[in-house]
Amino acid sequence: MPTSRLSVGQRLALGFTTLMALMVLMAAGVQWQLAQVARLNQDIAQAQGAAVLAVTWQGHTQTNLARALSVAKSGGQAELKAFLDPMMKETTARINELQKQIEGLALTDSQRQQLGQVAQTRKVYIDSRAAVLKRLGEGDPQAAADVDRQVVPAANAYLAAQASLVGSLQAQAQEAAQSGAQALDTSRRLLLAGSVLALALGIVMAWRLTRSIIGPMRRLMHGAEQIAEGHLDRPMAQDRHDEIGHLQGTLEKMRRQLQAMVSGIRRSTQSIGNASSEIAAGAQDLSARTEQTASNLQEAASSIEQLAGNVRQTADAARTANQMAATAAEAAQRGGQVVGEVVSNMSDITEASRKIADIISVIDGIAFQTNILALNAAVEAARAGEQGRGFAVVAGEVRTLAQRSAAAAREIKTLIHASVERVESGSRLVQSAGSTMGEIVGSVQRVTDIIAEISASSTEQSDGIAQVNTAVNHLDQMTQQNAALVEESAAAAESLKHQAEQLNHAVDRFSVGDDPPPAPLAAGASPPAAAPAIRQTALPPAPRPAPRPAARAPAATPSDHDWETF
């Protein structure tokens, strides 16, 4: 299947799929090489670890051998043996541990044989060393000579077997390191070769994709530039079946629709000019009427402002009267309280006068009894003769005083009785004055309430007139704004006329041919059919300037249809 029949998406998918397949193959190869390198690294680590363990084992063996020979050469000195024996035991335990670790490693058959040889020679060396040290401890004189004949040869054989094993492990580690280096170098070469291959294929595919897309896009851009320059009579070629071909078809459809639209605009430009002239005339008429309405509203606002001032003065006077009535009510209430207190005091005075009258009555009785007693004393003094003469004089004086006291008491009683009658009369008058003051306070309170209602009503009227004044001012402002808008509309209509002329000159730069295709003509003529719907949404605001018969007449003309469509 040739790639020219594929879409742009299919071409891109094919190119990227090929690149991704190469990347997957490269990743699989690299993964396999990395697995090999990891395995070789593990082998290297194991071999190097085994070599390190063997070298450590060899070092401990040499150390223990030197200690044993030192004890043997010294003739079995107790102090030296006691000093070196713990060290030898510790080193021997470490050697046993290292030997077990080496035995647990993955060794070759030859290395297993070498390890068995090391274990065998070690056993011979340990047995000969133990026997000689035991004989030295027992004081055998031949034991020192047997050190060179038995222990040293066994130790040399033990060390030789160890050296053979160490050499084998070190050679194995070196061989593993070389294999790892070779595998790493091979992986690097394969990765480089795959990268070069993928880069070459990517460059080739990118070049082919770019060549298959850029060429048609340039031709497409040339056609779009022709449309931008106004050459609407030059059709675009449609020779592809991919996305670019669909775009060519879309641009060709756009060219035909633009061709039809520009033709319709040419036919409508003159109608726009006529409609704009009629709109300008109607706007001038509406502007004059709006200015007259604004003048009338200003006069109404001035009258309402004067009425608002009068109502405010009335409200202020009502508030002042309300305050004065409230003050009078408070004074009347205070007077009523004072009268009440006077009534209470008069009642107290009446009660006190009655008590004084009672006391005077008691004094009168005492004076009467004193007079009787003085009379009796005078009688008794007369009976006594000369001896009672002085007492008779005193009794006479007492009788005289008693009579005078009785006379004074009667006079005071008479005065007190008259005072009590006057106080009771004054109390009745004060009570009557208190009732009258209460009625005055009630009347003043009712007057205060009525004045308060008048004040509240005046305040509400003032507020209502202020709101009406504010509304009229707002209406005046809106009318002035409408007048300004009408003037702007007139200017806009005049500007629209000039713009229609400019639009006519602008449309002249498009070349649409003499006979446009039928389909674009139908598409260009379809918008006028929708003109009534546009008229319905645009005409409702018109009733605001009610007297406008001249502006409505052109609504049925064909030029107005063209204007609404535009």
XYZ file of C-alpha atoms in Angstrom:
566
model
C 0.000 0.000 0.000
C 1.612 3.323 -1.019
C 1.996 5.917 1.721
C 0.339 8.576 -0.459
C -3.015 6.873 0.189
C -2.517 7.043 3.969
C -3.814 9.858 6.112
C -1.485 12.113 8.075
C -2.461 10.393 11.314
C -1.755 6.959 9.804
C 1.623 8.135 8.541
C 2.570 9.546 11.916
C 1.315 6.385 13.622
C 3.361 4.204 11.226
C 6.511 6.260 11.805
C 6.191 6.370 15.567
C 5.224 2.687 15.724
C 8.372 1.760 13.799
C 10.527 3.901 16.078
C 8.875 2.444 19.176
C 9.419 -1.104 17.841
C 13.126 -0.319 17.368
C 13.252 1.155 20.851
C 11.583 -1.961 22.298
C 14.097 -4.208 20.492
C 16.972 -2.057 21.739
C 15.571 -2.113 25.266
C 15.210 -5.917 25.147
C 18.800 -6.305 23.917
C 20.117 -3.913 26.530
C 18.113 -5.719 29.217
C 19.585 -9.059 28.162
C 23.102 -7.615 28.164
C 22.511 -6.025 31.577
C 21.360 -9.397 32.912
C 24.550 -10.978 31.580
C 26.661 -8.226 33.123
C 24.828 -8.604 36.437
C 25.450 -12.349 36.432
C 29.131 -11.807 35.615
C 29.375 -9.180 38.360
C 27.912 -11.687 40.790
C 30.456 -14.300 39.670
C 33.245 -11.710 40.038
C 32.064 -10.802 43.520
C 31.897 -14.450 44.566
C 35.326 -15.237 43.109
C 36.922 -12.181 44.686
C 35.236 -12.970 48.006
C 36.540 -16.537 47.897
C 40.045 -15.277 47.075
C 39.914 -12.789 49.954
C 38.766 -15.530 52.347
C 41.548 -17.842 51.150
C 44.205 -15.126 51.543
C 42.912 -14.352 55.040
C 42.966 -18.062 55.866
C 46.552 -18.281 54.596
C 47.603 -15.286 56.712
C 46.094 -16.740 59.901
C 47.761 -20.096 59.147
C 51.162 -18.450 58.762
C 50.630 -16.512 61.989
C 49.687 -19.637 63.944
C 52.607 -21.553 62.397
C 55.037 -18.848 63.531
C 53.598 -18.983 67.047
C 53.803 -22.789 67.197
C 57.385 -22.780 65.934
C 58.270 -20.123 68.515
C 56.920 -22.311 71.322
C 58.650 -25.414 69.899
C 61.981 -23.648 69.343
C 61.898 -22.299 72.903
C 61.871 -25.803 74.302
C 58.320 -25.574 75.583
C 58.798 -22.644 77.918
C 55.722 -22.400 80.086
C 55.577 -18.583 80.082
C 55.768 -18.316 76.285
C 53.288 -21.125 75.814
C 50.901 -19.588 78.313
C 51.186 -16.264 76.434
C 50.766 -17.658 72.884
C 48.363 -20.517 73.557
C 45.181 -18.321 73.839
C 46.150 -16.493 70.642
C 46.730 -19.773 68.835
C 43.318 -21.089 69.949
C 41.567 -17.911 68.830
C 43.349 -17.969 65.459
C 42.562 -21.681 65.069
C 38.845 -20.973 65.666
C 38.975 -18.201 63.052
C 40.723 -20.572 60.599
C 37.980 -23.180 61.156
C 35.323 -20.539 60.456
C 37.072 -19.391 57.257
C 37.451 -22.985 56.093
C 33.705 -23.575 56.559
C 32.896 -20.385 54.645
C 35.129 -21.439 51.743
C 33.583 -24.912 51.730
C 30.117 -23.297 51.431
C 31.087 -21.372 48.259
C 30.327 -22.476 44.674
C 33.710 -23.989 43.747
C 34.829 -25.967 40.740
C 35.750 -29.640 40.954
C 39.468 -28.885 40.878
C 39.027 -26.283 43.591
C 37.103 -28.835 45.647
C 40.042 -31.240 45.268
C 42.478 -28.502 46.251
C 40.317 -27.663 49.271
C 40.325 -31.363 50.265
C 44.125 -31.409 49.916
C 44.338 -28.310 52.152
C 42.111 -29.942 54.782
C 44.179 -33.130 54.677
C 47.554 -31.367 55.018
C 46.118 -29.159 57.762
C 45.063 -32.216 59.721
C 48.564 -33.726 59.372
C 50.116 -30.415 60.453
C 47.807 -30.026 63.474
C 48.411 -33.635 64.582
C 52.219 -33.344 64.302
C 52.186 -29.950 66.049
C 50.062 -31.276 68.911
C 52.272 -34.343 69.352
C 55.511 -32.339 69.410
C 54.096 -29.721 71.797
C 52.887 -32.499 74.059
C 56.316 -34.130 74.084
C 57.927 -30.784 74.780
C 55.597 -30.303 77.688
C 56.611 -33.739 79.009
C 60.298 -32.836 78.747
C 61.267 -35.158 75.874
C 64.718 -34.025 74.641
C 64.059 -35.395 71.101
C 60.955 -33.275 70.666
C 62.905 -30.158 69.678
C 64.630 -32.082 66.880
C 61.306 -33.477 65.666
C 60.083 -29.929 65.117
C 62.278 -29.572 62.031
C 61.749 -33.157 60.940
C 57.931 -33.377 61.351
C 56.218 -30.060 62.074
C 58.044 -27.871 59.551
C 57.560 -30.263 56.559
C 53.867 -30.703 57.477
C 53.478 -26.923 57.746
C 55.178 -26.387 54.374
C 52.884 -28.949 52.760
C 49.886 -27.228 54.397
C 51.014 -23.794 53.161
C 51.715 -25.133 49.667
C 48.215 -26.606 49.416
C 46.773 -23.289 50.610
C 48.868 -21.343 48.096
C 47.603 -23.597 45.287
C 43.975 -22.990 46.325
C 44.543 -19.231 46.683
C 46.136 -19.065 43.242
C 43.229 -20.975 41.698
C 40.646 -18.645 43.325
C 42.563 -15.509 42.306
C 42.859 -16.785 38.727
C 39.113 -17.480 38.706
C 38.395 -13.912 39.966
C 40.645 -12.403 37.297
C 38.991 -14.501 34.587
C 35.511 -13.404 35.778
C 36.626 -9.751 35.728
C 37.874 -10.121 32.161
C 34.580 -11.775 31.100
C 32.606 -8.924 32.697
C 34.699 -6.320 30.893
C 34.170 -8.115 27.577
C 30.391 -8.357 28.165
C 30.219 -4.652 29.066
C 32.151 -3.727 25.932
C 29.843 -5.919 23.818
C 26.753 -4.260 25.357
C 28.181 -0.821 24.670
C 28.803 -1.701 21.017
C 25.328 -3.195 20.560
C 23.715 -0.126 22.150
C 25.733 2.196 19.927
C 24.845 0.215 16.798
C 21.131 0.141 17.720
C 21.153 3.884 18.452
C 22.789 4.641 15.102
C 20.271 2.414 13.310
C 17.298 3.997 15.108
C 18.652 7.490 14.404
C 19.094 6.710 10.716
C 15.597 5.231 10.416
C 14.150 8.176 12.366
C 15.851 10.685 10.061
C 14.598 8.881 6.956
C 11.043 8.586 8.241
C 11.007 12.210 9.490
C 12.218 13.381 6.077
C 9.541 11.371 4.259
C 6.778 12.506 6.634
C 7.892 16.134 6.418
C 8.077 15.963 2.630
C 4.600 14.387 2.401
C 3.071 17.084 4.660
C 5.004 20.299 3.969
C 4.461 20.270 0.175
C 0.643 20.053 0.328
C 0.603 22.507 3.224
C 2.524 25.039 1.128
C 0.026 24.697 -1.684
C -2.745 25.063 0.886
C -1.097 28.192 2.304
C -0.821 29.637 -1.208
C -4.567 29.137 -1.719
C -5.295 30.754 1.681
C -3.095 33.707 0.712
C -5.093 34.081 -2.516
C -8.288 34.241 -0.441
C -6.664 36.730 1.968
C -5.684 38.939 -0.970
C -9.312 39.013 -2.150
C -9.095 36.630 -5.135
C -12.328 34.786 -4.384
C -12.796 33.750 -8.032
C -9.867 31.293 -8.023
C -10.973 27.807 -6.931
C -8.648 25.535 -4.969
C -7.549 22.121 -6.234
C -8.792 19.061 -4.286
C -6.457 16.184 -5.174
C -5.896 14.480 -1.797
C -7.850 12.110 0.454
C -6.176 12.779 3.808
C -6.647 15.501 6.433
C -4.989 18.047 4.164
C -7.490 17.143 1.454
C -10.354 17.709 3.920
C -8.801 21.062 4.808
C -8.616 21.928 1.091
C -12.312 21.126 0.762
C -13.125 23.245 3.821
C -11.153 26.205 2.446
C -12.862 25.834 -0.930
C -16.249 25.824 0.808
C -15.208 28.911 2.769
C -14.111 30.597 -0.489
C -17.496 29.948 -2.097
C -19.360 31.217 0.973
C -17.154 34.313 1.153
C -17.766 34.894 -2.537
C -21.532 34.740 -1.982
C -21.329 36.864 1.173
C -19.264 39.597 -0.490
C -21.725 39.690 -3.380
C -24.588 40.087 -0.899
C -22.681 42.785 0.976
C -22.217 44.723 -2.250
C -25.950 44.604 -2.903
C -26.751 45.666 0.679
C -24.299 48.545 1.029
C -26.557 51.044 -0.771
C -29.532 49.965 1.319
C -27.458 50.496 4.445
C -26.656 54.042 3.357
C -30.345 54.878 2.782
C -31.387 53.332 6.097
C -28.663 55.207 7.974
C -29.931 58.516 6.515
C -33.471 57.770 7.696
C -32.168 56.744 11.128
C -30.228 60.009 11.408
C -33.354 62.079 10.595
C -35.466 60.186 13.124
C -32.731 60.521 15.732
C -32.676 64.302 15.270
C -36.454 64.477 15.769
C -36.236 62.255 18.838
C -33.400 64.400 20.201
C -35.553 67.568 20.001
C -38.500 65.890 21.745
C -36.231 64.442 24.414
C -34.781 67.876 25.129
C -38.333 69.295 25.507
C -39.194 66.464 27.913
C -36.039 67.177 29.906
C -37.038 70.873 30.196
C -40.535 69.946 31.454
C -39.044 67.535 33.975
C -36.716 70.252 35.253
C -39.709 72.577 35.868
C -41.572 69.765 37.648
C -38.503 69.045 39.750
C -38.297 72.731 40.743
C -41.977 72.780 41.812
C -41.600 69.567 43.771
C -38.504 70.984 45.449
C -40.522 74.056 46.618
C -43.322 71.787 47.869
C -40.753 69.675 49.682
C -39.383 72.830 51.357
C -42.873 73.843 52.574
C -43.555 70.348 53.891
C -40.200 70.326 55.663
C -41.066 73.672 57.331
C -44.429 72.238 58.430
C -42.683 69.140 59.772
C -40.170 71.304 61.649
C -42.991 73.387 63.174
C -44.852 70.204 64.156
C -41.715 68.805 65.765
C -41.235 72.116 67.674
C -44.882 72.054 68.857
C -44.452 68.413 69.835
C -41.414 69.293 71.909
C -43.242 72.236 73.585
C -46.291 70.045 74.313
C -44.023 67.388 75.767
C -42.418 70.072 77.967
C -45.858 71.312 79.095
C -46.940 67.747 79.843
C -43.849 67.200 81.944
C -44.512 70.506 83.827
C -48.163 69.495 84.399
C -47.069 66.098 85.665
C -44.624 67.737 88.041
C -47.420 70.134 89.225
C -49.699 67.164 89.812
C -46.992 65.473 91.845
C -46.510 68.702 93.928
C -50.279 68.986 94.537
C -50.319 65.373 95.640
C -47.531 66.060 98.069
C -49.441 69.179 99.358
C -52.566 67.033 99.892
C -50.485 64.537 101.815
C -48.943 67.299 103.952
C -52.381 68.836 104.621
C -53.623 65.458 105.775
C -50.651 65.177 108.112
C -51.316 68.714 109.463
C -54.990 67.851 110.070
C -54.023 64.710 111.936
C -51.459 66.659 114.019
C -54.069 69.355 114.835
C -56.463 66.692 116.054
C -53.779 65.212 118.249
C -52.996 68.703 119.680
C -56.716 69.188 120.398
C -56.754 65.919 122.270
C -53.687 66.966 124.268
C -55.330 70.359 125.109
C -58.409 68.477 126.301
C -56.193 66.455 128.609
C -54.542 69.658 129.875
C -58.014 71.209 130.499
C -58.988 68.150 132.511
C -55.806 68.319 134.529
C -56.412 72.036 135.224
C -59.964 71.264 136.368
C -58.760 68.559 138.702
C -55.997 70.851 139.981
C -58.632 73.528 140.748
C -60.680 70.998 142.713
C -57.608 69.842 144.586
C -56.665 73.481 145.371
C -60.231 74.094 146.646
C -60.018 71.051 148.860
C -56.608 72.202 150.134
C -58.047 75.679 150.991
C -60.880 74.054 152.903
C -58.479 71.936 154.851
C -56.228 74.956 155.533
C -59.235 76.895 156.877
C -60.001 74.052 159.200
C -56.422 74.076 160.448
C -56.630 77.680 161.597
C -53.464 79.587 162.090
C -51.276 76.578 161.289
C -52.778 76.203 157.839
C -52.825 79.859 156.840
C -49.655 79.649 154.734
C -50.855 76.509 153.095
C -54.137 78.238 152.300
C -52.258 81.028 150.541
C -50.376 78.498 148.450
C -53.553 76.612 147.689
C -55.171 79.821 146.546
C -52.329 80.550 144.187
C -52.460 77.047 142.809
C -56.185 77.421 142.276
C -55.610 80.704 140.486
C -53.002 79.088 138.213
C -55.273 76.148 137.563
C -58.098 78.453 136.537
C -55.795 80.431 134.272
C -54.473 77.176 132.715
C -58.000 75.969 132.128
C -58.935 79.260 130.512
C -55.829 79.164 128.280
C -56.524 75.547 127.367
C -60.098 76.403 126.376
C -58.856 79.269 124.203
C -56.212 77.030 122.569
C -58.795 74.320 122.020
C -61.085 76.834 120.356
C -58.230 78.040 118.107
C -57.136 74.473 117.314
C -60.696 73.519 116.403
C -60.934 76.503 114.054
C -57.508 75.648 112.546
C -58.562 72.025 112.006
C -61.687 73.154 110.195
C -59.636 75.498 107.960
C -57.049 72.751 107.293
C -59.789 70.291 106.347
C -61.313 72.900 104.056
C -57.860 73.573 102.509
C -57.275 69.809 102.101
C -60.588 69.462 100.246
C -59.593 72.391 98.029
C -56.143 70.855 97.407
C -57.722 67.501 96.514
C -60.024 69.295 94.097
C -56.985 71.117 92.648
C -55.167 67.755 92.326
C -58.095 66.256 90.382
C -58.190 69.310 88.157
C -54.403 69.078 87.630
C -54.771 65.391 86.698
C -57.390 66.312 84.097
C -55.018 69.027 82.806
C -52.160 66.492 82.584
C -54.391 64.046 80.654
C -55.496 66.776 78.266
C -51.904 67.918 77.730
C -50.854 64.275 77.080
C -53.631 63.855 74.491
C -52.586 67.123 72.853
C -48.978 65.879 72.858
C -50.008 62.598 71.190
C -52.004 64.441 68.532
C -49.091 66.810 67.819
C -46.716 63.785 67.668
C -49.004 62.132 65.104
C -49.086 65.379 63.127
C -45.259 65.545 63.305
C -44.884 61.906 62.183
C -47.348 62.446 59.337
C -45.488 65.605 58.279
C -42.188 63.714 58.391
C -43.632 60.911 56.253
C -45.013 63.453 53.794
C -41.612 65.159 53.687
C -39.887 61.814 53.086
C -42.397 60.866 50.396
C -41.996 64.195 48.627
C -38.212 63.829 48.921
C -38.452 60.390 47.291
C -40.670 61.798 44.555
C -38.179 64.637 44.102
C -35.336 62.124 43.902
C -37.260 60.030 41.378
C -38.009 63.118 39.287
C -34.339 64.127 39.445
C -33.344 60.625 38.353
C -35.914 60.774 35.585
C -34.518 64.169 34.581
C -31.008 62.740 34.536
C -32.180 59.729 32.538
C -33.952 62.040 30.096
C -30.802 64.108 29.712
C -28.813 60.918 29.231
C -31.372 59.740 26.679
C -30.990 63.054 24.896
C -27.241 62.572 24.863
C -27.716 59.000 23.635
C -30.057 60.198 20.916
C -27.462 62.720 19.822
C -24.888 59.942 19.864
C -27.288 57.767 17.845
C -27.616 60.530 15.283
C -23.857 60.860 15.124
C -23.580 57.066 14.927
C -26.093 56.977 12.081
C -24.091 59.598 10.208
C -20.949 57.638 10.942
C -22.728 54.487 9.755
C -23.450 56.192 6.477
C -19.790 57.037 6.004
C -18.811 53.523 7.074
C -21.225 52.076 4.522
C -19.422 54.082 1.875
C -16.091 52.841 3.197
C -17.484 49.294 3.249
C -18.465 49.657 -0.372
C -14.929 50.728 -1.233
C -13.538 47.857 0.871
C -15.746 45.268 -0.845
C -14.592 46.497 -4.237
C -11.141 45.001 -3.582
C -12.626 41.486 -3.734
C -12.873 39.854 -7.119
C -15.860 37.496 -7.099
C -16.328 36.937 -10.845
C -19.338 37.721 -13.014
C -21.454 34.603 -12.392
C -21.094 33.078 -8.895
C -22.060 29.416 -8.511
C -25.715 28.709 -7.649
C -24.986 27.088 -4.281
C -23.087 30.054 -2.851
C -25.870 32.373 -4.056
C -28.428 30.378 -2.082
C -26.164 30.417 0.936
C -25.655 34.159 0.559
C -29.406 34.805 0.161
C -30.416 32.744 3.202
C -29.584 35.374 5.857
C -32.263 37.873 4.642
C -34.914 35.193 5.301
C -33.998 35.405 8.975
C -34.486 39.202 9.002
C -37.954 39.116 10.680
C -36.510 37.192 13.650
C -33.785 39.785 14.031
C -36.376 42.562 13.726
C -38.398 41.018 16.605
C -35.442 41.103 18.989
C -34.321 44.594 17.938
C -37.650 46.488 17.773
C -39.136 46.140 21.344
C -36.983 48.963 22.828
C -38.409 51.387 20.187
C -41.671 52.303 22.059
C -39.716 54.415 24.636
C -39.898 57.517 22.340
C -43.645 57.016 21.728
C -44.370 59.664 19.014
C -42.183 58.253 16.240
C -44.282 57.526 13.131
C -41.588 58.739 10.736
C -39.033 56.251 12.013
C -41.391 53.251 11.759
C -42.384 53.774 8.160
C -39.099 52.563 6.629
C -39.388 49.274 8.562
C -41.330 47.629 5.728
C -39.024 48.734 2.926
C -36.605 46.257 1.320
C -33.683 48.469 2.314
C -34.577 47.977 5.983
C -34.567 44.192 5.426
C -31.053 44.446 4.068
C -30.007 46.623 7.017
C -31.403 44.109 9.555
C -29.617 41.266 7.766
C -26.342 43.101 7.814
